XYZ file of C-alpha atoms in Angstrom:
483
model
C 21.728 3.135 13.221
C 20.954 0.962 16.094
C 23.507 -1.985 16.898
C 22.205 -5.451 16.594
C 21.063 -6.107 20.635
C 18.955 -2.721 20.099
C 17.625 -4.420 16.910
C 17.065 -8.070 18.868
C 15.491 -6.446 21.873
C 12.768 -4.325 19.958
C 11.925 -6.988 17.919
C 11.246 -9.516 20.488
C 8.805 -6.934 21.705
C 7.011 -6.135 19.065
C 5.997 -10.059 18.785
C 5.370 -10.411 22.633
C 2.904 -7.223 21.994
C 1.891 -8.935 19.082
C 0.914 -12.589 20.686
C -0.485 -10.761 23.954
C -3.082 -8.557 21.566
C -4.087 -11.688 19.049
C -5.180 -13.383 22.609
C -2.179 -15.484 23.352
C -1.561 -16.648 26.726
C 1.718 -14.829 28.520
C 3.417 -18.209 28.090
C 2.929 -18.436 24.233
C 3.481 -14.833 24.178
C 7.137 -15.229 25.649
C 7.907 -17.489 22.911
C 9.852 -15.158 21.134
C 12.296 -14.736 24.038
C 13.421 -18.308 23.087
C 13.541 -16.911 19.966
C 16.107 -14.644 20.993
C 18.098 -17.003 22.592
C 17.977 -18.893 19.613
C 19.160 -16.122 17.333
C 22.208 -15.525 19.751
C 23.370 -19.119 19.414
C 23.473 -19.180 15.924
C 24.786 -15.859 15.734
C 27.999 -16.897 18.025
C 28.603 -19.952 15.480
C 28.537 -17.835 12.705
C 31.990 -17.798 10.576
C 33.899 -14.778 9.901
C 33.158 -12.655 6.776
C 33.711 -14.366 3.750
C 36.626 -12.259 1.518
C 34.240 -12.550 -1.543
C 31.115 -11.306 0.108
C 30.581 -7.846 -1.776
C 30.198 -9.681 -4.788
C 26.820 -11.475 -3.817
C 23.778 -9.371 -3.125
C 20.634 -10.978 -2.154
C 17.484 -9.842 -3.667
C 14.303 -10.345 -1.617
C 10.617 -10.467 -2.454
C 8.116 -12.063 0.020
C 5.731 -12.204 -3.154
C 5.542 -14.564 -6.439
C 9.103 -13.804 -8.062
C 7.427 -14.288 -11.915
C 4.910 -10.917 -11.023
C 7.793 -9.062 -9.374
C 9.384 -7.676 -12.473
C 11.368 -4.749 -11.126
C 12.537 -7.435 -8.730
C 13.799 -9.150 -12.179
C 15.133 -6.254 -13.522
C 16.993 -5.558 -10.099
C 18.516 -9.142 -10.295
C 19.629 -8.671 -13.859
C 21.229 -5.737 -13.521
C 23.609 -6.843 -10.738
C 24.136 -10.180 -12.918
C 25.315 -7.824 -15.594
C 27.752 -6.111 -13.424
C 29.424 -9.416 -12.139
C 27.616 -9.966 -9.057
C 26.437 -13.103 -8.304
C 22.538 -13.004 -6.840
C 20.271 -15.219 -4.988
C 17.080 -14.460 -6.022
C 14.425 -15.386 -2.992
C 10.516 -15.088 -2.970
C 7.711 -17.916 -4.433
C 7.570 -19.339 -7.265
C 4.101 -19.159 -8.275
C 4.476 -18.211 -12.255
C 7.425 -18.521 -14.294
C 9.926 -16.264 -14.045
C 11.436 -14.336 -17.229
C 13.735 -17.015 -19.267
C 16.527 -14.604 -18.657
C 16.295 -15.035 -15.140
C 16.397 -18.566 -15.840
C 18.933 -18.510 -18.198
C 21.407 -16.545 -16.208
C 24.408 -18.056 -14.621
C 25.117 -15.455 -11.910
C 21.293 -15.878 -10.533
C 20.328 -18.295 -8.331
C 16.800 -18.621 -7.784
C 16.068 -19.803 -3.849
C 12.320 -20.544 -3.629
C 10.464 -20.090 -0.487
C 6.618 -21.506 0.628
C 3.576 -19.312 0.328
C 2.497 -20.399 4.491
C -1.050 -19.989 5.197
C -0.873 -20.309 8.849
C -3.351 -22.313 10.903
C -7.342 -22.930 9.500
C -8.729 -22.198 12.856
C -9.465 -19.839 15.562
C -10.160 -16.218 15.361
C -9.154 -14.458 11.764
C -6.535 -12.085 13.835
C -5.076 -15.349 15.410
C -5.099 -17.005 12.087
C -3.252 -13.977 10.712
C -0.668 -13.836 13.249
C 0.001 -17.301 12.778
C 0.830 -16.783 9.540
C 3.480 -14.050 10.203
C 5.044 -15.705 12.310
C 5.362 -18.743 10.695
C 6.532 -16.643 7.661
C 9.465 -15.336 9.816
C 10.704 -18.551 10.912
C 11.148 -19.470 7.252
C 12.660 -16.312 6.342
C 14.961 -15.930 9.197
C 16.125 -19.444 8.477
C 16.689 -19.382 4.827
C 18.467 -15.798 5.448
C 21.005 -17.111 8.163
C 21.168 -20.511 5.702
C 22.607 -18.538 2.685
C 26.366 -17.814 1.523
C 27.851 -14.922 3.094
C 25.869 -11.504 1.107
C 27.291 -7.515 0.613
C 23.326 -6.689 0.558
C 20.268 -7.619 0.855
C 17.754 -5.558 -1.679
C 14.459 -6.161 -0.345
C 11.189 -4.928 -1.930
C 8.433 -3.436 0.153
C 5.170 -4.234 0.013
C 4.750 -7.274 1.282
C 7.110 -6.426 4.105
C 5.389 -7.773 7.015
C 7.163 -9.491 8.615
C 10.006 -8.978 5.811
C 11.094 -6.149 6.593
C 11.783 -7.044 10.603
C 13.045 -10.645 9.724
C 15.227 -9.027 7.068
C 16.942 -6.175 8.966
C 17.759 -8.527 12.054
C 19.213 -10.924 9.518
C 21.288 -8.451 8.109
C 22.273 -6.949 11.558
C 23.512 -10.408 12.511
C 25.064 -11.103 9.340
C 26.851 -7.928 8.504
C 24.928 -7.685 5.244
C 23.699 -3.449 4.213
C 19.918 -3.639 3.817
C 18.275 -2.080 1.083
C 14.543 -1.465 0.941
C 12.987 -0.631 -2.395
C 9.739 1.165 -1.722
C 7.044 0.795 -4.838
C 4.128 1.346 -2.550
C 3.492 1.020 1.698
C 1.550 -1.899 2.708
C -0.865 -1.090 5.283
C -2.318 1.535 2.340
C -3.000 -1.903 0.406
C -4.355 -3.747 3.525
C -6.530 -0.381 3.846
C -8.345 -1.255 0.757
C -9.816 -4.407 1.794
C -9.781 -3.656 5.627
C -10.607 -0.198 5.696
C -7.940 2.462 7.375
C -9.135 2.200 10.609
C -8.831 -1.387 11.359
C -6.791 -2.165 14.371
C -4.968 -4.686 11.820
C -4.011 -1.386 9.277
C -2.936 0.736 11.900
C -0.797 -2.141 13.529
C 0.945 -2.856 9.796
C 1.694 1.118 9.640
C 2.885 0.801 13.145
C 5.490 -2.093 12.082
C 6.020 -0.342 8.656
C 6.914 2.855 9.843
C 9.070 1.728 12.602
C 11.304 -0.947 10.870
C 11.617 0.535 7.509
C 13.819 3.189 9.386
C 16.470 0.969 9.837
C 17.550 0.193 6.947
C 21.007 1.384 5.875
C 19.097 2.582 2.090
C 16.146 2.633 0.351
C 15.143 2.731 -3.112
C 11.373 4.687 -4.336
C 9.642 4.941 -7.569
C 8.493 8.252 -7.290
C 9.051 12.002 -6.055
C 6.231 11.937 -4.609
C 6.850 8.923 -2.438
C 10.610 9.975 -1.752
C 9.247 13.346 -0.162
C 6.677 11.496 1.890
C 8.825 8.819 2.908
C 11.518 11.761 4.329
C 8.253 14.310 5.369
C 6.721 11.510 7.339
C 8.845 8.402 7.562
C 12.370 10.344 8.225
C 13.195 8.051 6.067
C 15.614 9.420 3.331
C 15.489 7.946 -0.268
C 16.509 7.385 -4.291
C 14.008 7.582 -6.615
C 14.520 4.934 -9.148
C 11.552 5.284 -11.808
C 10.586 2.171 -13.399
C 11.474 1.749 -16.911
C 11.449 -0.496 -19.872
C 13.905 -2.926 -20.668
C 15.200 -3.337 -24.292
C 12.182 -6.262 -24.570
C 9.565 -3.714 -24.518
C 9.390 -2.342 -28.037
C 7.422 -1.975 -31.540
C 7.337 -5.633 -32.313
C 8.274 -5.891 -36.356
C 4.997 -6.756 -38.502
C 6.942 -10.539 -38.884
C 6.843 -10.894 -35.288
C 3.039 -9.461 -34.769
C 2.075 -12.190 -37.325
C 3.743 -15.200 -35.829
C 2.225 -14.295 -32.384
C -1.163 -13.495 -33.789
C -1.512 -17.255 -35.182
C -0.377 -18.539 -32.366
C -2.778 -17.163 -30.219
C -5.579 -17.283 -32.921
C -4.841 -21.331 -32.237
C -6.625 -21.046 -28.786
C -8.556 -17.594 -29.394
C -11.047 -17.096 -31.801
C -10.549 -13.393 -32.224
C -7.209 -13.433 -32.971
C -8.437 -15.252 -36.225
C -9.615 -14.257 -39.776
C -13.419 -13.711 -40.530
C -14.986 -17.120 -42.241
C -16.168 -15.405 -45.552
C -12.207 -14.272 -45.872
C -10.182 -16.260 -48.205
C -6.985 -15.645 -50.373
C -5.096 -16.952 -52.620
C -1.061 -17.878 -51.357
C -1.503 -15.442 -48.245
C -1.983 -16.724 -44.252
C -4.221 -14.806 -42.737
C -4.763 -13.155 -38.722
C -7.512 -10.934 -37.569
C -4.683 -8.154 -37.782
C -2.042 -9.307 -40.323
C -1.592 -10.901 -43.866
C 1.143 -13.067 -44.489
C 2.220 -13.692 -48.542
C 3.421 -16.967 -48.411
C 5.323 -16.537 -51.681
C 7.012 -13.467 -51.450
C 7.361 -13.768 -47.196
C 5.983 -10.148 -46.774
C 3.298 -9.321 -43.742
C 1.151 -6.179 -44.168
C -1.823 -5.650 -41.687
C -5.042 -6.470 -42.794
C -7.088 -4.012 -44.518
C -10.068 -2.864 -41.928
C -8.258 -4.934 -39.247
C -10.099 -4.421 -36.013
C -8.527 -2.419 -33.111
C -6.521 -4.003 -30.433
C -6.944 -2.401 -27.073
C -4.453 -3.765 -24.041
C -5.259 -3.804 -20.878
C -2.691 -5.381 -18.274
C -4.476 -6.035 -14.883
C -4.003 -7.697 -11.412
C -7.646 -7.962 -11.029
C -7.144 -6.248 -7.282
C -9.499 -3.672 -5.474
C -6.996 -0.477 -6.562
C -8.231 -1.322 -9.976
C -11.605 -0.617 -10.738
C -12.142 -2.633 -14.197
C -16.173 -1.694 -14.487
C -14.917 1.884 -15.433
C -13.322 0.450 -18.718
C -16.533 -1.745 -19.460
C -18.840 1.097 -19.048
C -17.149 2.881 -21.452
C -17.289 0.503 -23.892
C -21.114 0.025 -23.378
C -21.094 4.078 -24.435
C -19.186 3.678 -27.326
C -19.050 0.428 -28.509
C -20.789 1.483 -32.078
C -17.643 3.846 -33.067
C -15.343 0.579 -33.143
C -15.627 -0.815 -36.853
C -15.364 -3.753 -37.893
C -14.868 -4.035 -33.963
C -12.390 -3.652 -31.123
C -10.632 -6.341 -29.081
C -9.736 -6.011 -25.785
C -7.411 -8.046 -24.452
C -7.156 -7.885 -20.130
C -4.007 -9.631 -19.346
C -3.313 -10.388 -15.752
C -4.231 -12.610 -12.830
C -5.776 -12.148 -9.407
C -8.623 -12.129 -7.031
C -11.307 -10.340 -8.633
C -10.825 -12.266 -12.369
C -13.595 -14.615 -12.161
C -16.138 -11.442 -10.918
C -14.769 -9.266 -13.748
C -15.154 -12.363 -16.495
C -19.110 -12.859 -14.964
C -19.425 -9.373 -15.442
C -17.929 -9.557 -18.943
C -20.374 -12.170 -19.753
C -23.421 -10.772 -19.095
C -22.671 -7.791 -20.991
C -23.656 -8.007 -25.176
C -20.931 -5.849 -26.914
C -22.231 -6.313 -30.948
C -18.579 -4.189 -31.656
C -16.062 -5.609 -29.217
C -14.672 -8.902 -28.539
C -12.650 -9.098 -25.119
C -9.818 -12.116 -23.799
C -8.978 -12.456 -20.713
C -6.567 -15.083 -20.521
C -3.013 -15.066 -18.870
C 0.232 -14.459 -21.493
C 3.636 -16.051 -21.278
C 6.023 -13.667 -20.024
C 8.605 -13.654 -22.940
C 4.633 -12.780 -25.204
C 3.729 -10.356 -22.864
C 6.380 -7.169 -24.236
C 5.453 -8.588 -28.339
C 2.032 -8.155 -27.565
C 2.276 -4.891 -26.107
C 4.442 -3.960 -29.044
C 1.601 -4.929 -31.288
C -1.259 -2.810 -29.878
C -3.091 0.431 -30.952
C -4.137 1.723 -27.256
C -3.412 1.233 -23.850
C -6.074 1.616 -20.729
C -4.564 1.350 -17.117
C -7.358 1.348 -14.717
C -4.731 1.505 -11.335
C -5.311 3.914 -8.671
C -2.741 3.757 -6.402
C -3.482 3.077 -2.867
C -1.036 5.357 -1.379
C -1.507 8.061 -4.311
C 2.595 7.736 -4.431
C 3.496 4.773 -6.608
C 2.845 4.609 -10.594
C 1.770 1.942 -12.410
C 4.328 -0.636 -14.310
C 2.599 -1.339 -16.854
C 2.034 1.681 -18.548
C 5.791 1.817 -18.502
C 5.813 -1.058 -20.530
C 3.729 0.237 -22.790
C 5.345 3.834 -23.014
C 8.851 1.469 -23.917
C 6.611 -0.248 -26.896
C 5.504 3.281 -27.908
C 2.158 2.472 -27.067
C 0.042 5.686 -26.243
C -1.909 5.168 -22.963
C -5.678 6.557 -21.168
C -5.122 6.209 -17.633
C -7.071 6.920 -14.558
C -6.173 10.117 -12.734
C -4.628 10.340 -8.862
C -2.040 12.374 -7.395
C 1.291 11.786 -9.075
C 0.060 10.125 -12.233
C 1.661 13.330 -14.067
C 5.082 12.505 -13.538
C 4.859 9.287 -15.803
C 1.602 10.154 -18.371
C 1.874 13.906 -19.563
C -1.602 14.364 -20.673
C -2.327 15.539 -24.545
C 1.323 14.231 -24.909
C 2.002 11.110 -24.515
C -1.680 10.139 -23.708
C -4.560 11.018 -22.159
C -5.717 10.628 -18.511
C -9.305 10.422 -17.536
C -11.349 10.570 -13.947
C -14.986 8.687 -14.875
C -15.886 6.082 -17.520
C -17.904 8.802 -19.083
C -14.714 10.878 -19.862
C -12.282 7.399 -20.894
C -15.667 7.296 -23.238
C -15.214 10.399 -25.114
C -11.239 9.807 -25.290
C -12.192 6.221 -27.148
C -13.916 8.105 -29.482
C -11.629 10.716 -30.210
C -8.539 8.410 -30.423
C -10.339 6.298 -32.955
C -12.710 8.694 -35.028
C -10.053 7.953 -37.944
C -8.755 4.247 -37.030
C -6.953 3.095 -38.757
C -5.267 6.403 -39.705
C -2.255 7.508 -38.132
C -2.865 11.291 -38.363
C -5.154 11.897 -35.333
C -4.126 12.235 -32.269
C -3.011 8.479 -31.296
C -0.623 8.547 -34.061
C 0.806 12.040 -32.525
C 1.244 10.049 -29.308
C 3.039 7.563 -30.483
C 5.057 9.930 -32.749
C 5.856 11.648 -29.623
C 7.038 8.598 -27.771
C 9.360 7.431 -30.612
C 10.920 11.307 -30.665
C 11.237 11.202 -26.740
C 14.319 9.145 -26.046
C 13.267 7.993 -23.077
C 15.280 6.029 -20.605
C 15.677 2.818 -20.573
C 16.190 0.532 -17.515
C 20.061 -0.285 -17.325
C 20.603 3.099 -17.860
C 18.241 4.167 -14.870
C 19.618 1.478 -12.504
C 23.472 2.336 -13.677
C 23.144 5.826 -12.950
C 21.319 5.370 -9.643
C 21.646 2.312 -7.734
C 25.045 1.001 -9.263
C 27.059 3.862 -7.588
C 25.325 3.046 -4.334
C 26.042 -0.964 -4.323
C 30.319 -0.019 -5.633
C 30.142 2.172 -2.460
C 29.472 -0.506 0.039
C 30.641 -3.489 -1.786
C 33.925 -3.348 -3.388
């Protein structure tokens, strides 16, 4: 492990490099020098450790804290264990009312920075990093005295830098937990040649080295990362926490009318009345006796959780539907929960297309609505292709803890979370996710085909639930260091 002046030294190059190739004169360039200077000053003021230290871990996300779940998960775990977390990254939506609700969490927001309007698009990038760095360095150095620092990764630029010198400085261990690598998401927009992509797998590459440990959510990724990266790593799977379930036919109900208040499918047909008994598009409420029973020739309810980026290729879904949209009776509804760049594309798309069979939402759920939802459906499609081919996709996870059975689009390690013919199905085109609809629901609403085998199979397959995961793997790791 390099000592802290190592750490300093390479840093400051790596932004003189950086200011010198985005077109910086040598004078604005050398800025980070004073930088340094800077970081050495506050560094000699800095108190001893504080005797209480290996109780507080800081966990780290240079993203929007409510759409970081494992994040969440990481932050409630420690709570649970008597360590007292600050909880940094933006606070664009809500987080869980856990998080809020916990004592021993202590949310610390920090700005989304934009950078400058102007000037070249490389410029305006670099801007932005470094900007970003300032803040981060600050509010790092600014905090109570920390064991660790648990970082996620992607974003990590400049995170990752800004974090590590931070913790250097500090005497903090640095933890990076690895769910994808960033310059294979940059890649996607940029393309994998772009002097922009090979710089962030430069900086990625380099820096994530030295970290003192480092957390991955696959095999897969924890070979590549120690094949590639010499990096060495835990995998730590994502799984459900107790709030992903089978939601009780009570609870299904009491979500369905609320939602059927803004969203007329969630609502019962016009020409439906009955005596003494409140009624949902899915569920039938006897207002006497207080039982719910689901409707007789209720319609399907296909989930689909989406962040509307380029790894996630929603056309494949609607083409299927436009190939089997006639085997969905009395119809289907799809319901694309989610937010991000490409929703308003996706909902023009939506709306030009005339499904007679299939009513889709696309609106964005409450957090503590989001697991009774998915507790509620009859199918789950996951349209996310990893970038990296290493990282799986959280929300089928979700789904797999509400027994939900899942069709998901293939890439490389997809098999170690959906075992195909078992716990669902995985498919390659929107002509083959076609032929799966149809197969899944040839005897909706039955539950003797093969999606009621599925979810049989996930009820009988005791799978692992998230403290469990994080107790056996990462708790050992933090006692180590920390007490």
């Amino acid at each position: 492990m390099a000592d802290a002046n190592a750490a300093v030294a390479v840093v400051t190059v790596s932004l003189v490099l950086l200011g010198l190739l985005s077109g910086l004169s040598l004078s604005w360039a050398l800025l980070p020098v004073a930088v340094v200077v800077l970081i050495f000053v506050l560094a000699s003021g800095l108190k001893g450790r504080d005797e209480l230290a290996h109780l507080n871990v800081c966990v780290l996300v240079l993203g929007d804290i409510g759409r970081s779940p494992r994040i969440q998960y990481h932050a409630l775990s420690l709570s649970r264990h008597g360590y007292n977390v600050t909880l940094i990254g933006f606070l664009g939506t809500k987080p869980h009312q856990d998080i809020i609700e916990d004592d021993r969490i202590d949310i610390l927001p920090i700005s989304e920075l934009k950078g400058l309007t102007v000037g070249p698009r490389i410029f305006r990038y670099a801007s932005k990093v470094i900007f970003q760095s300032f803040q981060l360095f600050y509010v790092l150095m600014k905090i109570e005295d920390q064991g660790y620092i648990l970082m996620q990764n992607p974003p990590g630029l400049p995170a990752i830098a800004v974090t590590w010198v931070a913790s250097r400085l500090r005497g903090n261990q640095f933890i990076i937990d690895w769910h994808n690598y960033g310059y294979t998401i940059m890649a996607l927009t940029h393309g994998e040649n772009h002097f922009i992509v090979k710089l962030a797998k430069w900086y990625e590459k380099l820096f994530g080295r030295f970290s003192d440990h480092n957390l991955c959510v696959t095999n897969a990724m924890r070979e590549d990362l120690r094949k590639n990266w010499n990096i060495e790593a835990t995998t730590l799977y994502d799984k459900p926490p107790p709030i992903f379930r089978e939601t009780p036919l009570k609870l299904q109900h009491e979500l369905f009318i609320r939602m059927g208040s803004t969203y007329l499918p969630f609502r019962p047909s016009l020409d439906v009345t009955k005596e003494y008994m409140e009624l949902t598009a899915f569920t039938e409420h006897n207002t006497q006796t207080g039982a719910v029973t689901r409707s007789a020739g209720r319609p399907a309810l296909l989930i689909s959780s989406t962040s509307w980026t380029e790894d996630e290729d929603f056309s494949v879904l609607l083409q299927a539907l436009e190939g089997y949209y006639y085997y969905f009776s009395p119809y289907a509804l799809l319901y694309c929960l989610g937010s991000g760049p490409q929703k308003e594309y996706y909902k023009k798309l939506i709306d030009s297309k005339e499904f007679h069979h299939i009513k889709i939402c696309t609106p964005w759920l409450e957090a503590e609505d989001y697991p009774v939802l998915l507790g509620s459906a009859d199918l789950g499609v996951c349209l996310h292709k990893s970038s990296s081919g290493l990282d799986l996709p959280m929300k089928v996870v979700d789904m797999f803890g509400c027994c939900l059975p899942v069709c998901a689009i293939h890439f490389q390690c997809l098999h170690e979370l959906v075992k195909h013919e078992e716990n669902g199905l995985i498919f390659k085109d929107s002509k083959e996710l076609s032929e799966q609809l149809k197969l899944l629901f040839s005897d909706f609403p039955g539950d003797q085909g093969k999606l009621g085998i599925f979810r049989k199979n996930l009820r009988e397959s005791g799978q692992q639930r998230w403290d469990e995961n994080w107790d056996h793997n990462v708790l050992p790791l933090i006692k180590e260091h920390c007490d």
